[in-house]
JSON list of C-alpha atoms in Angstrom, two decimals:
[
{"chain": "A", "resi": 1, "resn": "MET", "atom": "CA", "xyz": [-265.48, -27.52, 79.19]},
{"chain": "A", "resi": 2, "resn": "ILE", "atom": "CA", "xyz": [-268.21, -24.53, 79.86]},
{"chain": "A", "resi": 3, "resn": "MET", "atom": "CA", "xyz": [-267.93, -23.23, 83.10]},
{"chain": "A", "resi": 4, "resn": "PRO", "atom": "CA", "xyz": [-271.20, -25.19, 85.04]},
{"chain": "A", "resi": 5, "resn": "SER", "atom": "CA", "xyz": [-274.86, -22.88, 85.10]},
{"chain": "A", "resi": 6, "resn": "THR", "atom": "CA", "xyz": [-277.68, -22.45, 87.85]},
{"chain": "A", "resi": 7, "resn": "ASN", "atom": "CA", "xyz": [-279.67, -22.90, 84.90]},
{"chain": "A", "resi": 8, "resn": "THR", "atom": "CA", "xyz": [-279.96, -26.43, 83.77]},
{"chain": "A", "resi": 9, "resn": "SER", "atom": "CA", "xyz": [-281.23, -25.88, 80.30]},
{"chain": "A", "resi": 10, "resn": "VAL", "atom": "CA", "xyz": [-279.19, -24.09, 79.51]},
{"chain": "A", "resi": 11, "resn": "ARG", "atom": "CA", "xyz": [-275.98, -25.91, 81.13]},
{"chain": "A", "resi": 12, "resn": "ALA", "atom": "CA", "xyz": [-277.23, -28.48, 79.51]},
{"chain": "A", "resi": 13, "resn": "LEU", "atom": "CA", "xyz": [-277.75, -27.27, 75.26]},
{"chain": "A", "resi": 14, "resn": "LEU", "atom": "CA", "xyz": [-274.17, -25.97, 76.43]},
{"chain": "A", "resi": 15, "resn": "ALA", "atom": "CA", "xyz": [-272.51, -29.14, 77.10]},
{"chain": "A", "resi": 16, "resn": "ALA", "atom": "CA", "xyz": [-274.44, -30.75, 74.68]},
{"chain": "A", "resi": 17, "resn": "VAL", "atom": "CA", "xyz": [-273.06, -28.33, 71.37]},
{"chain": "A", "resi": 18, "resn": "ALA", "atom": "CA", "xyz": [-269.41, -28.96, 73.50]},
{"chain": "A", "resi": 19, "resn": "ALA", "atom": "CA", "xyz": [-269.27, -33.20, 72.70]},
{"chain": "A", "resi": 20, "resn": "CYS", "atom": "CA", "xyz": [-270.45, -32.49, 69.31]},
{"chain": "A", "resi": 21, "resn": "ALA", "atom": "CA", "xyz": [-268.22, -30.16, 69.06]},
{"chain": "A", "resi": 22, "resn": "THR", "atom": "CA", "xyz": [-265.31, -32.56, 70.70]},
{"chain": "A", "resi": 23, "resn": "LEU", "atom": "CA", "xyz": [-266.57, -34.88, 68.24]},
{"chain": "A", "resi": 24, "resn": "ALA", "atom": "CA", "xyz": [-265.90, -32.72, 65.17]},
{"chain": "A", "resi": 25, "resn": "LEU", "atom": "CA", "xyz": [-262.02, -31.62, 66.64]},
{"chain": "A", "resi": 26, "resn": "ALA", "atom": "CA", "xyz": [-261.08, -35.12, 66.95]},
{"chain": "A", "resi": 27, "resn": "ALA", "atom": "CA", "xyz": [-261.99, -35.82, 63.38]},
{"chain": "A", "resi": 28, "resn": "CYS", "atom": "CA", "xyz": [-259.96, -32.89, 61.96]},
{"chain": "A", "resi": 29, "resn": "SER", "atom": "CA", "xyz": [-256.53, -34.64, 61.49]},
{"chain": "A", "resi": 30, "resn": "SER", "atom": "CA", "xyz": [-257.08, -38.30, 59.69]},
{"chain": "A", "resi": 31, "resn": "ASP", "atom": "CA", "xyz": [-253.02, -38.84, 59.38]},
{"chain": "A", "resi": 32, "resn": "THR", "atom": "CA", "xyz": [-252.19, -42.21, 60.84]},
{"chain": "A", "resi": 33, "resn": "ASN", "atom": "CA", "xyz": [-248.62, -41.10, 60.50]},
{"chain": "A", "resi": 34, "resn": "ALA", "atom": "CA", "xyz": [-249.33, -37.36, 61.94]},
{"chain": "A", "resi": 35, "resn": "VAL", "atom": "CA", "xyz": [-247.13, -37.08, 65.58]},
{"chain": "A", "resi": 36, "resn": "LYS", "atom": "CA", "xyz": [-249.27, -38.65, 68.86]},
{"chain": "A", "resi": 37, "resn": "PHE", "atom": "CA", "xyz": [-249.79, -35.60, 70.98]},
{"chain": "A", "resi": 38, "resn": "ASN", "atom": "CA", "xyz": [-251.62, -35.90, 74.36]},
{"chain": "A", "resi": 39, "resn": "SER", "atom": "CA", "xyz": [-253.81, -33.48, 73.56]},
{"chain": "A", "resi": 40, "resn": "THR", "atom": "CA", "xyz": [-256.91, -33.58, 70.74]},
{"chain": "A", "resi": 41, "resn": "ASP", "atom": "CA", "xyz": [-254.90, -33.38, 67.72]},
{"chain": "A", "resi": 42, "resn": "ILE", "atom": "CA", "xyz": [-256.73, -31.00, 65.53]},
{"chain": "A", "resi": 43, "resn": "THR", "atom": "CA", "xyz": [-254.76, -30.22, 62.55]},
{"chain": "A", "resi": 44, "resn": "GLY", "atom": "CA", "xyz": [-256.82, -28.42, 59.51]},
{"chain": "A", "resi": 45, "resn": "ALA", "atom": "CA", "xyz": [-259.61, -27.67, 61.59]},
{"chain": "A", "resi": 46, "resn": "ALA", "atom": "CA", "xyz": [-262.05, -25.56, 59.67]},
{"chain": "A", "resi": 47, "resn": "PHE", "atom": "CA", "xyz": [-261.30, -22.40, 62.34]},
{"chain": "A", "resi": 48, "resn": "GLY", "atom": "CA", "xyz": [-259.33, -20.94, 64.03]},
{"chain": "A", "resi": 49, "resn": "LYS", "atom": "CA", "xyz": [-258.08, -19.22, 61.10]},
{"chain": "A", "resi": 50, "resn": "SER", "atom": "CA", "xyz": [-258.10, -15.47, 62.02]},
{"chain": "A", "resi": 51, "resn": "LEU", "atom": "CA", "xyz": [-258.01, -13.02, 65.43]},
{"chain": "A", "resi": 52, "resn": "SER", "atom": "CA", "xyz": [-258.66, -9.38, 65.65]},
{"chain": "A", "resi": 53, "resn": "LEU", "atom": "CA", "xyz": [-257.66, -8.30, 69.64]},
{"chain": "A", "resi": 54, "resn": "ASN", "atom": "CA", "xyz": [-256.46, -5.68, 71.44]},
{"chain": "A", "resi": 55, "resn": "ASP", "atom": "CA", "xyz": [-253.01, -5.70, 73.73]},
{"chain": "A", "resi": 56, "resn": "ALA", "atom": "CA", "xyz": [-254.42, -5.66, 77.26]},
{"chain": "A", "resi": 57, "resn": "ALA", "atom": "CA", "xyz": [-250.81, -3.72, 78.46]},
{"chain": "A", "resi": 58, "resn": "THR", "atom": "CA", "xyz": [-249.89, -1.76, 74.73]},
{"chain": "A", "resi": 59, "resn": "GLN", "atom": "CA", "xyz": [-253.03, -1.74, 73.73]},
{"chain": "A", "resi": 60, "resn": "GLN", "atom": "CA", "xyz": [-251.77, -2.04, 70.07]},
{"chain": "A", "resi": 61, "resn": "PRO", "atom": "CA", "xyz": [-253.42, -4.99, 67.61]},
{"chain": "A", "resi": 62, "resn": "ARG", "atom": "CA", "xyz": [-252.95, -8.16, 67.43]},
{"chain": "A", "resi": 63, "resn": "GLU", "atom": "CA", "xyz": [-253.55, -10.62, 65.12]},
{"chain": "A", "resi": 64, "resn": "LEU", "atom": "CA", "xyz": [-252.81, -14.51, 64.96]},
{"chain": "A", "resi": 65, "resn": "ALA", "atom": "CA", "xyz": [-249.24, -13.35, 62.56]},
{"chain": "A", "resi": 66, "resn": "SER", "atom": "CA", "xyz": [-247.99, -10.80, 66.17]},
{"chain": "A", "resi": 67, "resn": "TYR", "atom": "CA", "xyz": [-247.18, -14.86, 67.45]},
{"chain": "A", "resi": 68, "resn": "LYS", "atom": "CA", "xyz": [-246.04, -16.43, 65.20]},
{"chain": "A", "resi": 69, "resn": "GLY", "atom": "CA", "xyz": [-242.54, -18.05, 65.82]},
{"chain": "A", "resi": 70, "resn": "LYS", "atom": "CA", "xyz": [-244.06, -18.87, 68.95]},
{"chain": "A", "resi": 71, "resn": "ALA", "atom": "CA", "xyz": [-246.29, -22.08, 69.92]},
{"chain": "A", "resi": 72, "resn": "THR", "atom": "CA", "xyz": [-248.65, -19.87, 71.52]},
{"chain": "A", "resi": 73, "resn": "VAL", "atom": "CA", "xyz": [-251.91, -20.96, 74.64]},
{"chain": "A", "resi": 74, "resn": "LEU", "atom": "CA", "xyz": [-255.58, -19.15, 73.39]},
{"chain": "A", "resi": 75, "resn": "PHE", "atom": "CA", "xyz": [-257.58, -19.12, 76.33]},
{"chain": "A", "resi": 76, "resn": "PHE", "atom": "CA", "xyz": [-260.51, -17.92, 76.76]},
{"chain": "A", "resi": 77, "resn": "GLY", "atom": "CA", "xyz": [-262.32, -16.17, 80.20]},
{"chain": "A", "resi": 78, "resn": "TYR", "atom": "CA", "xyz": [-262.42, -13.99, 82.63]},
{"chain": "A", "resi": 79, "resn": "MET", "atom": "CA", "xyz": [-260.87, -12.20, 84.89]},
{"chain": "A", "resi": 80, "resn": "PHE", "atom": "CA", "xyz": [-264.21, -12.66, 87.66]},
{"chain": "A", "resi": 81, "resn": "CYS", "atom": "CA", "xyz": [-264.31, -16.30, 87.60]},
{"chain": "A", "resi": 82, "resn": "PRO", "atom": "CA", "xyz": [-264.11, -18.30, 90.33]},
{"chain": "A", "resi": 83, "resn": "ASP", "atom": "CA", "xyz": [-262.86, -21.15, 89.38]},
{"chain": "A", "resi": 84, "resn": "TYR", "atom": "CA", "xyz": [-261.66, -22.72, 86.23]},
{"chain": "A", "resi": 85, "resn": "CYS", "atom": "CA", "xyz": [-259.80, -19.00, 84.61]},
{"chain": "A", "resi": 86, "resn": "PRO", "atom": "CA", "xyz": [-256.86, -19.56, 87.83]},
{"chain": "A", "resi": 87, "resn": "THR", "atom": "CA", "xyz": [-256.84, -23.04, 87.67]},
{"chain": "A", "resi": 88, "resn": "THR", "atom": "CA", "xyz": [-255.95, -22.98, 83.67]},
{"chain": "A", "resi": 89, "resn": "MET", "atom": "CA", "xyz": [-253.41, -19.97, 84.35]},
{"chain": "A", "resi": 90, "resn": "SER", "atom": "CA", "xyz": [-252.08, -21.63, 87.39]},
{"chain": "A", "resi": 91, "resn": "THR", "atom": "CA", "xyz": [-251.80, -24.67, 84.80]},
{"chain": "A", "resi": 92, "resn": "LEU", "atom": "CA", "xyz": [-250.14, -23.22, 81.94]},
{"chain": "A", "resi": 93, "resn": "ASN", "atom": "CA", "xyz": [-247.15, -21.77, 84.30]},
{"chain": "A", "resi": 94, "resn": "THR", "atom": "CA", "xyz": [-246.63, -25.11, 85.82]},
{"chain": "A", "resi": 95, "resn": "ALA", "atom": "CA", "xyz": [-246.53, -26.57, 82.01]},
{"chain": "A", "resi": 96, "resn": "LEU", "atom": "CA", "xyz": [-244.14, -23.75, 81.79]},
{"chain": "A", "resi": 97, "resn": "GLY", "atom": "CA", "xyz": [-242.30, -24.40, 84.29]},
{"chain": "A", "resi": 98, "resn": "LYS", "atom": "CA", "xyz": [-241.71, -27.61, 83.45]},
{"chain": "A", "resi": 99, "resn": "MET", "atom": "CA", "xyz": [-240.02, -27.24, 80.02]},
{"chain": "A", "resi": 100, "resn": "ARG", "atom": "CA", "xyz": [-236.90, -26.15, 79.96]},
{"chain": "A", "resi": 101, "resn": "PRO", "atom": "CA", "xyz": [-235.89, -22.99, 79.66]},
{"chain": "A", "resi": 102, "resn": "ASP", "atom": "CA", "xyz": [-234.36, -22.40, 76.36]},
{"chain": "A", "resi": 103, "resn": "ASP", "atom": "CA", "xyz": [-237.89, -23.42, 75.53]},
{"chain": "A", "resi": 104, "resn": "ALA", "atom": "CA", "xyz": [-240.00, -22.18, 77.90]},
{"chain": "A", "resi": 105, "resn": "ALA", "atom": "CA", "xyz": [-239.34, -18.70, 75.41]},
{"chain": "A", "resi": 106, "resn": "ARG", "atom": "CA", "xyz": [-240.96, -19.85, 72.98]},
{"chain": "A", "resi": 107, "resn": "VAL", "atom": "CA", "xyz": [-243.77, -19.68, 74.43]},
{"chain": "A", "resi": 108, "resn": "GLN", "atom": "CA", "xyz": [-246.59, -17.56, 74.57]},
{"chain": "A", "resi": 109, "resn": "VAL", "atom": "CA", "xyz": [-249.64, -18.20, 76.46]},
{"chain": "A", "resi": 110, "resn": "LEU", "atom": "CA", "xyz": [-252.71, -15.16, 75.75]},
{"chain": "A", "resi": 111, "resn": "PHE", "atom": "CA", "xyz": [-255.65, -14.80, 78.13]},
{"chain": "A", "resi": 112, "resn": "VAL", "atom": "CA", "xyz": [-258.64, -13.10, 75.55]},
{"chain": "A", "resi": 113, "resn": "THR", "atom": "CA", "xyz": [-261.41, -12.06, 78.25]},
{"chain": "A", "resi": 114, "resn": "VAL", "atom": "CA", "xyz": [-265.02, -12.73, 77.33]},
{"chain": "A", "resi": 115, "resn": "ASP", "atom": "CA", "xyz": [-266.07, -10.18, 79.66]},
{"chain": "A", "resi": 116, "resn": "PRO", "atom": "CA", "xyz": [-264.61, -7.28, 78.45]},
{"chain": "A", "resi": 117, "resn": "LYS", "atom": "CA", "xyz": [-266.43, -4.87, 81.66]},
{"chain": "A", "resi": 118, "resn": "ARG", "atom": "CA", "xyz": [-266.08, -4.65, 83.34]},
{"chain": "A", "resi": 119, "resn": "ASP", "atom": "CA", "xyz": [-261.93, -6.42, 82.05]},
{"chain": "A", "resi": 120, "resn": "GLN", "atom": "CA", "xyz": [-260.08, -3.29, 81.97]},
{"chain": "A", "resi": 121, "resn": "PRO", "atom": "CA", "xyz": [-256.86, -3.08, 80.38]},
{"chain": "A", "resi": 122, "resn": "LYS", "atom": "CA", "xyz": [-254.74, -1.99, 83.66]},
{"chain": "A", "resi": 123, "resn": "LEU", "atom": "CA", "xyz": [-257.21, -4.88, 86.22]},
{"chain": "A", "resi": 124, "resn": "LEU", "atom": "CA", "xyz": [-256.10, -7.43, 82.95]},
{"chain": "A", "resi": 125, "resn": "THR", "atom": "CA", "xyz": [-252.77, -6.99, 82.34]},
{"chain": "A", "resi": 126, "resn": "ASP", "atom": "CA", "xyz": [-251.82, -7.29, 85.95]},
{"chain": "A", "resi": 127, "resn": "TYR", "atom": "CA", "xyz": [-254.28, -10.37, 86.77]},
{"chain": "A", "resi": 128, "resn": "VAL", "atom": "CA", "xyz": [-252.24, -12.62, 83.87]},
{"chain": "A", "resi": 129, "resn": "ARG", "atom": "CA", "xyz": [-248.76, -11.19, 84.55]},
{"chain": "A", "resi": 130, "resn": "ALA", "atom": "CA", "xyz": [-249.25, -12.54, 88.35]},
{"chain": "A", "resi": 131, "resn": "PHE", "atom": "CA", "xyz": [-248.85, -16.03, 87.25]},
{"chain": "A", "resi": 132, "resn": "ASN", "atom": "CA", "xyz": [-246.87, -15.44, 84.96]},
{"chain": "A", "resi": 133, "resn": "PRO", "atom": "CA", "xyz": [-244.57, -12.65, 83.46]},
{"chain": "A", "resi": 134, "resn": "THR", "atom": "CA", "xyz": [-244.56, -13.70, 80.68]},
{"chain": "A", "resi": 135, "resn": "PHE", "atom": "CA", "xyz": [-248.60, -14.12, 80.17]},
{"chain": "A", "resi": 136, "resn": "ALA", "atom": "CA", "xyz": [-250.68, -11.31, 77.79]},
{"chain": "A", "resi": 137, "resn": "ALA", "atom": "CA", "xyz": [-254.64, -10.78, 78.38]},
{"chain": "A", "resi": 138, "resn": "LEU", "atom": "CA", "xyz": [-256.36, -9.67, 74.53]},
{"chain": "A", "resi": 139, "resn": "TYR", "atom": "CA", "xyz": [-259.59, -7.83, 74.52]},
{"chain": "A", "resi": 140, "resn": "GLY", "atom": "CA", "xyz": [-261.77, -6.49, 72.48]},
{"chain": "A", "resi": 141, "resn": "THR", "atom": "CA", "xyz": [-265.83, -4.67, 72.27]},
{"chain": "A", "resi": 142, "resn": "ASP", "atom": "CA", "xyz": [-268.17, -6.56, 72.98]},
{"chain": "A", "resi": 143, "resn": "GLU", "atom": "CA", "xyz": [-268.27, -7.18, 68.86]},
{"chain": "A", "resi": 144, "resn": "GLN", "atom": "CA", "xyz": [-264.98, -8.26, 68.11]},
{"chain": "A", "resi": 145, "resn": "THR", "atom": "CA", "xyz": [-265.24, -10.62, 71.24]},
{"chain": "A", "resi": 146, "resn": "ALA", "atom": "CA", "xyz": [-268.38, -12.12, 69.69]},
{"chain": "A", "resi": 147, "resn": "VAL", "atom": "CA", "xyz": [-266.55, -12.63, 66.83]},
{"chain": "A", "resi": 148, "resn": "ALA", "atom": "CA", "xyz": [-263.57, -13.93, 67.91]},
{"chain": "A", "resi": 149, "resn": "ALA", "atom": "CA", "xyz": [-264.83, -16.07, 70.53]},
{"chain": "A", "resi": 150, "resn": "LYS", "atom": "CA", "xyz": [-267.51, -17.31, 67.24]},
{"chain": "A", "resi": 151, "resn": "GLU", "atom": "CA", "xyz": [-263.95, -18.16, 65.23]},
{"chain": "A", "resi": 152, "resn": "PHE", "atom": "CA", "xyz": [-261.94, -20.78, 68.02]},
{"chain": "A", "resi": 153, "resn": "LYS", "atom": "CA", "xyz": [-266.50, -22.46, 68.66]},
{"chain": "A", "resi": 154, "resn": "ILE", "atom": "CA", "xyz": [-266.53, -20.66, 72.54]},
{"chain": "A", "resi": 155, "resn": "ILE", "atom": "CA", "xyz": [-269.36, -20.75, 73.85]},
{"chain": "A", "resi": 156, "resn": "TYR", "atom": "CA", "xyz": [-269.95, -17.67, 76.65]},
{"chain": "A", "resi": 157, "resn": "GLN", "atom": "CA", "xyz": [-273.07, -15.94, 78.37]},
{"chain": "A", "resi": 158, "resn": "LYS", "atom": "CA", "xyz": [-274.17, -13.69, 81.69]},
{"chain": "A", "resi": 159, "resn": "ALA", "atom": "CA", "xyz": [-275.37, -16.35, 84.68]},
{"chain": "A", "resi": 160, "resn": "GLN", "atom": "CA", "xyz": [-276.62, -15.65, 88.40]},
{"chain": "A", "resi": 161, "resn": "VAL", "atom": "CA", "xyz": [-276.96, -10.94, 87.82]},
{"chain": "A", "resi": 162, "resn": "LYS", "atom": "CA", "xyz": [-277.57, -9.56, 90.31]},
{"chain": "A", "resi": 163, "resn": "ASP", "atom": "CA", "xyz": [-277.30, -5.60, 88.38]},
{"chain": "A", "resi": 164, "resn": "GLU", "atom": "CA", "xyz": [-274.67, -4.59, 85.22]},
{"chain": "A", "resi": 165, "resn": "ASN", "atom": "CA", "xyz": [-272.23, -5.14, 87.11]},
{"chain": "A", "resi": 166, "resn": "THR", "atom": "CA", "xyz": [-272.67, -8.21, 89.45]},
{"chain": "A", "resi": 167, "resn": "TYR", "atom": "CA", "xyz": [-272.56, -11.60, 87.65]},
{"chain": "A", "resi": 168, "resn": "LEU", "atom": "CA", "xyz": [-270.61, -14.80, 86.02]},
{"chain": "A", "resi": 169, "resn": "VAL", "atom": "CA", "xyz": [-270.07, -15.47, 82.28]},
{"chain": "A", "resi": 170, "resn": "ASP", "atom": "CA", "xyz": [-270.10, -19.69, 82.01]},
{"chain": "A", "resi": 171, "resn": "HIS", "atom": "CA", "xyz": [-268.23, -19.93, 79.15]},
{"chain": "A", "resi": 172, "resn": "SER", "atom": "CA", "xyz": [-266.45, -22.53, 76.75]},
{"chain": "A", "resi": 173, "resn": "THR", "atom": "CA", "xyz": [-262.84, -23.85, 78.74]},
{"chain": "A", "resi": 174, "resn": "GLN", "atom": "CA", "xyz": [-260.90, -25.38, 76.53]},
{"chain": "A", "resi": 175, "resn": "MET", "atom": "CA", "xyz": [-257.50, -23.99, 74.82]},
{"chain": "A", "resi": 176, "resn": "TYR", "atom": "CA", "xyz": [-256.22, -23.93, 71.73]},
{"chain": "A", "resi": 177, "resn": "ALA", "atom": "CA", "xyz": [-252.42, -24.37, 70.81]},
{"chain": "A", "resi": 178, "resn": "PHE", "atom": "CA", "xyz": [-250.94, -22.41, 67.62]},
{"chain": "A", "resi": 179, "resn": "ASP", "atom": "CA", "xyz": [-246.95, -24.32, 66.26]},
{"chain": "A", "resi": 180, "resn": "PRO", "atom": "CA", "xyz": [-244.40, -21.42, 65.35]},
{"chain": "A", "resi": 181, "resn": "GLN", "atom": "CA", "xyz": [-245.92, -21.02, 61.95]},
{"chain": "A", "resi": 182, "resn": "GLY", "atom": "CA", "xyz": [-249.48, -19.53, 63.09]},
{"chain": "A", "resi": 183, "resn": "ARG", "atom": "CA", "xyz": [-251.19, -23.44, 62.37]},
{"chain": "A", "resi": 184, "resn": "LEU", "atom": "CA", "xyz": [-254.13, -24.68, 64.51]},
{"chain": "A", "resi": 185, "resn": "ARG", "atom": "CA", "xyz": [-252.61, -27.77, 66.36]},
{"chain": "A", "resi": 186, "resn": "LEU", "atom": "CA", "xyz": [-254.22, -29.02, 69.45]},
{"chain": "A", "resi": 187, "resn": "MET", "atom": "CA", "xyz": [-257.18, -28.19, 72.08]},
{"chain": "A", "resi": 188, "resn": "ILE", "atom": "CA", "xyz": [-256.41, -28.72, 75.00]},
{"chain": "A", "resi": 189, "resn": "ARG", "atom": "CA", "xyz": [-258.64, -29.85, 77.60]},
{"chain": "A", "resi": 190, "resn": "HIS", "atom": "CA", "xyz": [-258.97, -27.93, 81.16]},
{"chain": "A", "resi": 191, "resn": "GLU", "atom": "CA", "xyz": [-258.23, -31.49, 82.83]},
{"chain": "A", "resi": 192, "resn": "SER", "atom": "CA", "xyz": [-254.94, -31.36, 81.29]},
{"chain": "A", "resi": 193, "resn": "GLY", "atom": "CA", "xyz": [-252.39, -31.93, 83.71]},
{"chain": "A", "resi": 194, "resn": "PRO", "atom": "CA", "xyz": [-248.71, -29.28, 83.12]},
{"chain": "A", "resi": 195, "resn": "GLU", "atom": "CA", "xyz": [-246.32, -32.45, 82.09]},
{"chain": "A", "resi": 196, "resn": "ALA", "atom": "CA", "xyz": [-249.18, -33.24, 79.43]},
{"chain": "A", "resi": 197, "resn": "ILE", "atom": "CA", "xyz": [-249.54, -30.29, 78.89]},
{"chain": "A", "resi": 198, "resn": "ALA", "atom": "CA", "xyz": [-245.23, -29.55, 78.64]},
{"chain": "A", "resi": 199, "resn": "ALA", "atom": "CA", "xyz": [-244.86, -32.48, 76.02]},
{"chain": "A", "resi": 200, "resn": "ASP", "atom": "CA", "xyz": [-247.03, -31.30, 74.17]},
{"chain": "A", "resi": 201, "resn": "LEU", "atom": "CA", "xyz": [-246.01, -27.73, 74.12]},
{"chain": "A", "resi": 202, "resn": "THR", "atom": "CA", "xyz": [-242.09, -29.08, 73.60]},
{"chain": "A", "resi": 203, "resn": "THR", "atom": "CA", "xyz": [-243.35, -31.19, 70.64]},
{"chain": "A", "resi": 204, "resn": "LEU", "atom": "CA", "xyz": [-244.79, -28.72, 69.03]},
{"chain": "A", "resi": 205, "resn": "LEU", "atom": "CA", "xyz": [-242.53, -25.75, 68.73]},
{"chain": "A", "resi": 206, "resn": "LYS", "atom": "CA", "xyz": [-239.88, -28.97, 67.05]},
{"chain": "A", "resi": 207, "resn": "ALA", "atom": "CA", "xyz": [-243.43, -28.59, 64.16]},
{"chain": "A", "resi": 208, "resn": "GLN", "atom": "CA", "xyz": [-242.08, -27.82, 60.39]}
]
């Protein structure tokens, strides 16, 4: 769930934190009669309650309530990411393609940048729309980004720094999915295939 770092100690620390978080998340939903998902059901989780960032396309403020009525998928990454981010965006695009068109139209994918310095709004918008024209990108100040990441248990930090504009960013790779009522329901692992994601999102659209 964490983008690899060249720093072994950092990589080990992030992996340990991710492992603990996964165990905790898996225990969030204890209802044996609950709907079954392919992804980890975290219904009732005590985090992921708020989000306050800006839409890269319109530069207007957005909150979780802005997307009620749709199944929303939230992913934290950055434009210069060499592997996990483009793979995740491609997988989500393929997943929407496997859904009924009417259902896919009720899904909103949100890409939150953890690198607001380099990911300028116009470039960020072009980046996500290259994968799917319905995808949206969110950005904030360094402080707002840190608050959002903490709220969703996302770990990120610079790595392989050559200069102030040349570096990678180690970051958590899980996605989160909300039902149309705006409730956090799923943690989706990076390895999840498009068929499984499509099935889970279709189920979420039916959530009451």
